[in-house]
């Protein structure tokens, strides 16, 4: 089973945002993704980071994955299949749809200290936004 770490971040709230995705394929083989997201809030970036990870899973036919996030908001929304805030509902709807397409996929919360690789990638993605001056 693949282990994937995701993180979203923004410089400002809202501000330039990025998603960091670290894929541990085992035996020292890893993949790194730093995806600029344009302008959004930190919480939106957390949801989109998970969506991007699930998209990568589908593109690579990875059907058995464990996805770790340091966002309690995202973890609880996925677990309960519900979010109060209307702004997050479209993200959650898409995430739940993508999860249904995976054979075996878990999303679980981990502390930030265990998610440093994805955190660094999300910050790198923010810089990509800033350097291009292009916001999606």
mmCIF file with all atom_site columns, C-alpha atoms in Angstrom, residues 22-69:
data_model
loop_
_atom_site.group_PDB
_atom_site.id
_atom_site.type_symbol
_atom_site.label_atom_id
_atom_site.label_alt_id
_atom_site.label_comp_id
_atom_site.label_asym_id
_atom_site.label_entity_id
_atom_site.label_seq_id
_atom_site.pdbx_PDB_ins_code
_atom_site.Cartn_x
_atom_site.Cartn_y
_atom_site.Cartn_z
_atom_site.occupancy
_atom_site.B_iso_or_equiv
_atom_site.pdbx_formal_charge
_atom_site.auth_seq_id
_atom_site.auth_comp_id
_atom_site.auth_asym_id
_atom_site.auth_atom_id
_atom_site.pdbx_PDB_model_num
ATOM 1  C CA . UNK A 1 22 ? 4.864  13.385 -1.060  1.00 0.00 ? 22 UNK A CA 1
ATOM 2  C CA . UNK A 1 23 ? 4.423  9.807  -2.252  1.00 0.00 ? 23 UNK A CA 1
ATOM 3  C CA . UNK A 1 24 ? 6.363  7.108  -0.415  1.00 0.00 ? 24 UNK A CA 1
ATOM 4  C CA . UNK A 1 25 ? 6.476  4.148  -2.790  1.00 0.00 ? 25 UNK A CA 1
ATOM 5  C CA . UNK A 1 26 ? 8.712  2.085  -0.524  1.00 0.00 ? 26 UNK A CA 1
ATOM 6  C CA . UNK A 1 27 ? 12.276 0.861  -0.968  1.00 0.00 ? 27 UNK A CA 1
ATOM 7  C CA . UNK A 1 28 ? 13.529 4.452  -1.047  1.00 0.00 ? 28 UNK A CA 1
ATOM 8  C CA . UNK A 1 29 ? 11.418 5.376  -4.059  1.00 0.00 ? 29 UNK A CA 1
ATOM 9  C CA . UNK A 1 30 ? 9.494  8.615  -3.635  1.00 0.00 ? 30 UNK A CA 1
ATOM 10 C CA . UNK A 1 31 ? 7.648  11.103 -5.784  1.00 0.00 ? 31 UNK A CA 1
ATOM 11 C CA . UNK A 1 32 ? 7.298  14.804 -5.010  1.00 0.00 ? 32 UNK A CA 1
ATOM 12 C CA . UNK A 1 33 ? 4.671  17.251 -6.248  1.00 0.00 ? 33 UNK A CA 1
ATOM 13 C CA . UNK A 1 34 ? 4.586  21.018 -5.598  1.00 0.00 ? 34 UNK A CA 1
ATOM 14 C CA . UNK A 1 35 ? 1.421  22.310 -7.255  1.00 0.00 ? 35 UNK A CA 1
ATOM 15 C CA . UNK A 1 36 ? 0.626  26.041 -7.381  1.00 0.00 ? 36 UNK A CA 1
ATOM 16 C CA . UNK A 1 37 ? -3.065 26.646 -6.688  1.00 0.00 ? 37 UNK A CA 1
ATOM 17 C CA . UNK A 1 38 ? -3.513 30.368 -7.312  1.00 0.00 ? 38 UNK A CA 1
ATOM 18 C CA . UNK A 1 39 ? -5.387 32.478 -4.760  1.00 0.00 ? 39 UNK A CA 1
ATOM 19 C CA . UNK A 1 40 ? -7.260 30.720 -1.973  1.00 0.00 ? 40 UNK A CA 1
ATOM 20 C CA . UNK A 1 41 ? -7.434 30.321 1.788   1.00 0.00 ? 41 UNK A CA 1
ATOM 21 C CA . UNK A 1 42 ? -5.296 27.893 3.741   1.00 0.00 ? 42 UNK A CA 1
ATOM 22 C CA . UNK A 1 43 ? -8.258 25.596 4.432   1.00 0.00 ? 43 UNK A CA 1
ATOM 23 C CA . UNK A 1 44 ? -9.241 25.559 0.762   1.00 0.00 ? 44 UNK A CA 1
ATOM 24 C CA . UNK A 1 45 ? -5.639 24.662 -0.122  1.00 0.00 ? 45 UNK A CA 1
ATOM 25 C CA . UNK A 1 46 ? -5.803 21.724 2.320   1.00 0.00 ? 46 UNK A CA 1
ATOM 26 C CA . UNK A 1 47 ? -8.909 20.360 0.585   1.00 0.00 ? 47 UNK A CA 1
ATOM 27 C CA . UNK A 1 48 ? -7.440 20.918 -2.887  1.00 0.00 ? 48 UNK A CA 1
ATOM 28 C CA . UNK A 1 49 ? -4.178 19.194 -1.882  1.00 0.00 ? 49 UNK A CA 1
ATOM 29 C CA . UNK A 1 50 ? -6.174 16.057 -1.085  1.00 0.00 ? 50 UNK A CA 1
ATOM 30 C CA . UNK A 1 51 ? -8.096 16.382 -4.361  1.00 0.00 ? 51 UNK A CA 1
ATOM 31 C CA . UNK A 1 52 ? -4.820 16.667 -6.280  1.00 0.00 ? 52 UNK A CA 1
ATOM 32 C CA . UNK A 1 53 ? -3.408 13.601 -4.515  1.00 0.00 ? 53 UNK A CA 1
ATOM 33 C CA . UNK A 1 54 ? -6.487 11.588 -5.435  1.00 0.00 ? 54 UNK A CA 1
ATOM 34 C CA . UNK A 1 55 ? -6.189 12.797 -9.040  1.00 0.00 ? 55 UNK A CA 1
ATOM 35 C CA . UNK A 1 56 ? -2.560 11.614 -9.108  1.00 0.00 ? 56 UNK A CA 1
ATOM 36 C CA . UNK A 1 57 ? -3.659 8.251  -7.710  1.00 0.00 ? 57 UNK A CA 1
ATOM 37 C CA . UNK A 1 58 ? -6.218 7.846  -10.488 1.00 0.00 ? 58 UNK A CA 1
ATOM 38 C CA . UNK A 1 59 ? -3.736 8.893  -13.216 1.00 0.00 ? 59 UNK A CA 1
ATOM 39 C CA . UNK A 1 60 ? -1.250 6.288  -11.963 1.00 0.00 ? 60 UNK A CA 1
ATOM 40 C CA . UNK A 1 61 ? -3.832 3.555  -11.233 1.00 0.00 ? 61 UNK A CA 1
ATOM 41 C CA . UNK A 1 62 ? -2.860 3.544  -7.560  1.00 0.00 ? 62 UNK A CA 1
ATOM 42 C CA . UNK A 1 63 ? -5.921 1.958  -5.985  1.00 0.00 ? 63 UNK A CA 1
ATOM 43 C CA . UNK A 1 64 ? -4.562 1.017  -2.564  1.00 0.00 ? 64 UNK A CA 1
ATOM 44 C CA . UNK A 1 65 ? -3.327 4.087  -0.711  1.00 0.00 ? 65 UNK A CA 1
ATOM 45 C CA . UNK A 1 66 ? -3.114 5.614  2.713   1.00 0.00 ? 66 UNK A CA 1
ATOM 46 C CA . UNK A 1 67 ? -3.270 9.408  2.568   1.00 0.00 ? 67 UNK A CA 1
ATOM 47 C CA . UNK A 1 68 ? -2.041 11.418 5.532   1.00 0.00 ? 68 UNK A CA 1
ATOM 48 C CA . UNK A 1 69 ? -3.035 15.038 6.183   1.00 0.00 ? 69 UNK A CA 1
#
